mmCIF file of C-alpha atoms in Angstrom:
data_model
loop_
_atom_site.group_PDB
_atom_site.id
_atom_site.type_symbol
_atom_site.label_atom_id
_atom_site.label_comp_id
_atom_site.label_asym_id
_atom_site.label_seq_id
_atom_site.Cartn_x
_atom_site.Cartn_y
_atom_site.Cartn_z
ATOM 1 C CA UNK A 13 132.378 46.901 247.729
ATOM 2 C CA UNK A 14 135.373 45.922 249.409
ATOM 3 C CA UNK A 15 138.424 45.002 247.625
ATOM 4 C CA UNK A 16 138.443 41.131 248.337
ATOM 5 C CA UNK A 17 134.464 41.218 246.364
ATOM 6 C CA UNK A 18 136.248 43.039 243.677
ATOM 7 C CA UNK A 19 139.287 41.056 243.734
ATOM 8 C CA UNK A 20 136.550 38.032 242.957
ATOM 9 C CA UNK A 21 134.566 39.730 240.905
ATOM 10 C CA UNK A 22 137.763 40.418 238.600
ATOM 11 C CA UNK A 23 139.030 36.610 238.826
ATOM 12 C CA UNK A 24 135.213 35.312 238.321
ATOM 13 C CA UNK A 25 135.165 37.677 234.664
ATOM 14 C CA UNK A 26 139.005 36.505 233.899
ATOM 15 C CA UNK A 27 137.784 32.930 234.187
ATOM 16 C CA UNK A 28 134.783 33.331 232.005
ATOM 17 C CA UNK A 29 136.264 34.789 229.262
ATOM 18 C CA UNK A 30 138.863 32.651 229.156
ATOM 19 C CA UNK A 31 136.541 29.852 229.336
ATOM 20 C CA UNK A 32 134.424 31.258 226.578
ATOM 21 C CA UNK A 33 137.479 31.971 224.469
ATOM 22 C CA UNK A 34 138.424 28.418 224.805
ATOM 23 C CA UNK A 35 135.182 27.257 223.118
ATOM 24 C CA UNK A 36 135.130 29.792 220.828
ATOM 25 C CA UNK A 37 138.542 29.040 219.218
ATOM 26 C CA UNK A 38 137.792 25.092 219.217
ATOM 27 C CA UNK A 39 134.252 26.195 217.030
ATOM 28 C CA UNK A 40 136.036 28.218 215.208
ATOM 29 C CA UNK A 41 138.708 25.371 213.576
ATOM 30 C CA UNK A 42 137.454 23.579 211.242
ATOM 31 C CA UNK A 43 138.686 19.919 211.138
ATOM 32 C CA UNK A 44 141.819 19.107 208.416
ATOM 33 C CA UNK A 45 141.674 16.267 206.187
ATOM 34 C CA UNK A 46 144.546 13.755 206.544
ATOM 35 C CA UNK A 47 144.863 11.023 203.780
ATOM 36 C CA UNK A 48 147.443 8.545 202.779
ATOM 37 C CA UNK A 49 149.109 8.839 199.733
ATOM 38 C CA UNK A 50 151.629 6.671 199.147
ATOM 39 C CA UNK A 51 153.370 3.868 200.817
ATOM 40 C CA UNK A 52 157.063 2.731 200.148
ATOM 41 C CA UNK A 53 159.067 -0.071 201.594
ATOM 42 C CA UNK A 54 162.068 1.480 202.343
ATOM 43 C CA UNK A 55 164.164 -1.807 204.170
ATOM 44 C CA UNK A 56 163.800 -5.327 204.927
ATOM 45 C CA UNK A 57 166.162 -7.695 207.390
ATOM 46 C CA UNK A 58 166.038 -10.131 209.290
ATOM 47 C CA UNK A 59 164.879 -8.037 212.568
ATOM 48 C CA UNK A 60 162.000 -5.640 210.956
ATOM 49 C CA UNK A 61 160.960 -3.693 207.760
ATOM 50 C CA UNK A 62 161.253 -0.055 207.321
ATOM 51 C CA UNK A 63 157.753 1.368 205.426
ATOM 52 C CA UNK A 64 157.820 5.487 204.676
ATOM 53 C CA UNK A 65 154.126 6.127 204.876
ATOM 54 C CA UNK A 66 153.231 9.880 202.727
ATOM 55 C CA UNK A 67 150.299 12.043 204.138
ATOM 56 C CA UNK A 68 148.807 14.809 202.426
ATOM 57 C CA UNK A 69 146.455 17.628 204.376
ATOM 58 C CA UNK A 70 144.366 19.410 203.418
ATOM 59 C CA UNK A 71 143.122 23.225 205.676
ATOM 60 C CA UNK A 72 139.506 24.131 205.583
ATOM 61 C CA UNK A 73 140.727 27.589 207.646
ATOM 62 C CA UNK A 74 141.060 30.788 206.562
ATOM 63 C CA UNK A 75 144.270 30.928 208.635
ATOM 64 C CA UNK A 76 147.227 28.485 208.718
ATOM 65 C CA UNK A 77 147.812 25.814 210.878
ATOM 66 C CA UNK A 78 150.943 25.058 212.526
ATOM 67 C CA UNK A 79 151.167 21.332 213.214
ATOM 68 C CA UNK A 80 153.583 20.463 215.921
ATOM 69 C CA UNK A 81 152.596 16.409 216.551
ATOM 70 C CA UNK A 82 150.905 13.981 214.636
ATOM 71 C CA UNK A 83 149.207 11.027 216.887
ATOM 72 C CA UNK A 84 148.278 8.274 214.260
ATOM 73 C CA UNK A 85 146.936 4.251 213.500
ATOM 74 C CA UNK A 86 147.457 3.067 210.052
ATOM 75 C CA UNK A 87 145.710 -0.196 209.537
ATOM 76 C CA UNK A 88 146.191 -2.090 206.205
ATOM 77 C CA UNK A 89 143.518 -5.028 205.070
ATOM 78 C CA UNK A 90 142.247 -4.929 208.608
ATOM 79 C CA UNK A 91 145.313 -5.526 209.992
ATOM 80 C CA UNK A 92 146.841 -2.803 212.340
ATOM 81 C CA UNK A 93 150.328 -1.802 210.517
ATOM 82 C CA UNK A 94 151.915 0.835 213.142
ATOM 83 C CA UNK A 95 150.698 3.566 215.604
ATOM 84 C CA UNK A 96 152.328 6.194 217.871
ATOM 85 C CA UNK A 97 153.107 9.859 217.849
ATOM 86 C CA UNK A 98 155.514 11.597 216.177
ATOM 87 C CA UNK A 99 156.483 15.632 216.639
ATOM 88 C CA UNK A 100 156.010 17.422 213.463
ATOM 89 C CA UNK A 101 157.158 21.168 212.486
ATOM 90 C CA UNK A 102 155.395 22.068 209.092
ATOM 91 C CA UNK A 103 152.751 24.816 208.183
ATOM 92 C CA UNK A 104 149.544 23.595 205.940
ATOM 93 C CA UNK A 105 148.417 27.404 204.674
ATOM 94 C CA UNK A 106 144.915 28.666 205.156
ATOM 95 C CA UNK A 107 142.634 26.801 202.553
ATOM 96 C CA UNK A 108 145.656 24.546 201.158
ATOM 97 C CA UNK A 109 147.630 21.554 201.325
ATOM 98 C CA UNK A 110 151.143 20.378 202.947
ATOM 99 C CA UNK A 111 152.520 16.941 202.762
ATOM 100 C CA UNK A 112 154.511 15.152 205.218
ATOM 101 C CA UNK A 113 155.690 11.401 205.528
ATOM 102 C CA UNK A 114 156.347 8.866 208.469
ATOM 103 C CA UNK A 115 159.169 6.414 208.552
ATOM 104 C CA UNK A 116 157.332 3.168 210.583
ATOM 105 C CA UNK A 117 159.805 0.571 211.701
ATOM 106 C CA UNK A 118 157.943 -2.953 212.522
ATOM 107 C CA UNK A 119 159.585 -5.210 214.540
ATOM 108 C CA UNK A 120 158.822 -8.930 212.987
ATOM 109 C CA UNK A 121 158.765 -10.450 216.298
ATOM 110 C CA UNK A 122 156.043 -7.984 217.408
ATOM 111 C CA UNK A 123 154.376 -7.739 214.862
ATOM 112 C CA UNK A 124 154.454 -11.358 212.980
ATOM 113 C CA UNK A 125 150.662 -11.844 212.986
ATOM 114 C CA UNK A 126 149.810 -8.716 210.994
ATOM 115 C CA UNK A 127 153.389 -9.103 208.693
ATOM 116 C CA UNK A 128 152.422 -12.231 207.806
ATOM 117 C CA UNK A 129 148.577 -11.403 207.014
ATOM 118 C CA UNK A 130 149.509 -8.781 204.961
ATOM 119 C CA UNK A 131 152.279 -10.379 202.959
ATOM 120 C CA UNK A 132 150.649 -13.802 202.633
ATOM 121 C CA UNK A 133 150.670 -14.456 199.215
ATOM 122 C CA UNK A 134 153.899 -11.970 198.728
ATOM 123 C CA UNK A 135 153.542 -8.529 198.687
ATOM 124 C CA UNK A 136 150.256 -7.114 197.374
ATOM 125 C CA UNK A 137 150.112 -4.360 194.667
ATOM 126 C CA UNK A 138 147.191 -2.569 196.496
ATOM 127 C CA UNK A 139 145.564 -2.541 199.782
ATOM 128 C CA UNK A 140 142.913 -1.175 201.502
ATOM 129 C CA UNK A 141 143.880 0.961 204.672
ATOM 130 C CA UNK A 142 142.476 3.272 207.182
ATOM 131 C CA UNK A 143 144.152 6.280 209.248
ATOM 132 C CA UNK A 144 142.726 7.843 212.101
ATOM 133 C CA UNK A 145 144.437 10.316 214.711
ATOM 134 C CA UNK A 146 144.730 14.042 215.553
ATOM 135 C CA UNK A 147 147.391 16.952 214.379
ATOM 136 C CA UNK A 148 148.250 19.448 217.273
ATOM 137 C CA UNK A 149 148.530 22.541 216.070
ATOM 138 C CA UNK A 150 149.978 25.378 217.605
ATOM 139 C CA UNK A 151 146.934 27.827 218.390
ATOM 140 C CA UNK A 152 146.566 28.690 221.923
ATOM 141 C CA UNK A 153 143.104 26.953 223.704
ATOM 142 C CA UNK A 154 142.737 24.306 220.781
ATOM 143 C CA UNK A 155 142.485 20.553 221.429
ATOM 144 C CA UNK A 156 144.263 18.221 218.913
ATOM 145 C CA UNK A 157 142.313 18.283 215.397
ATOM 146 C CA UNK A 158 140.762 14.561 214.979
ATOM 147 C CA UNK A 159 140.976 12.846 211.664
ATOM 148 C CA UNK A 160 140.329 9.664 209.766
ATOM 149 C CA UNK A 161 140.171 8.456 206.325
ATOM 150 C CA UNK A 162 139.997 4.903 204.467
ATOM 151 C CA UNK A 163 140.380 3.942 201.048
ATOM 152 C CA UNK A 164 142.559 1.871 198.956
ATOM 153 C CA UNK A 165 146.600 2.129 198.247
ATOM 154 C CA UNK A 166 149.195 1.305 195.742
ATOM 155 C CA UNK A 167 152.262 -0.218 197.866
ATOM 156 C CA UNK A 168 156.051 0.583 196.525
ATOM 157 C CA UNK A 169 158.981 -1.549 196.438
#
């Protein structure tokens, strides 16, 4: 063979495992479950309200996963509350459970329709929300982890 066939050859088998390692690590994470766990309004004005929103995962793995970003909705009584992406540094260890929390500003301006929906009738003691996004972790070849849960929350004052 001459060395520019080899030279392929080489880059060809480089490629494919590669490739095939790249599939193989994405089967071989299982998905983390994010849920909501508490709510708290941390500051009202005149311009916006602060909320801290608490998240607990939970690891399926048998290793740990290193979360670097958390991309996230949170929608309360059908009502989209905040969104966005927000770099994370925290460990959940293999088969256990890390918490983290989210400080969500809303501007009231921007966000008047879905303020006012949820707070007519002044601030309820429960409501029902759903949170969907991914955690990227850092394992080389793996694509952000999706998640979503619903269910219903106690709000904080």
């Amino acid at each position: 063979m001459k060395p520019s066939a080899i030279s392929r050859m080489a880059q060809g088998l480089a490629i494919g495992i590669l490739l095939t390692g790249c599939a193989g690590t994405e089967a071989l994470v299982a998905t983390p479950t994010v849920d909501l766990t508490s709510v708290e309004m941390e500051r009202v004005s005149f311009s916006g309200q602060s909320f801290l929103l608490g998240f607990e995962v939970d690891n399926p793995n048998a290793f740990p996963l290193p979360v670097k970003a958390v991309k996230y909705t949170v929608t309360f009584d059908n009502e989209q509350l905040a969104g966005g992406e927000a770099r994370a540094s925290f460990t959940v260890p293999a088969y256990g459970s890390d918490a983290f929390q989210l400080s969500v500003e809303l501007d009231v301006l921007q966000s008047a329709r879905q303020i006012t929906s949820l707070l007519q009738g002044g601030m309820p003691d429960q409501v029902n929300y759903r949170v969907e996004g991914s955690l990227s972790v850092d394992i080389p070849f793996t694509r952000p982890l999706p998640f979503s849960s619903s269910g219903t929350i106690q709000v904080r004052n």
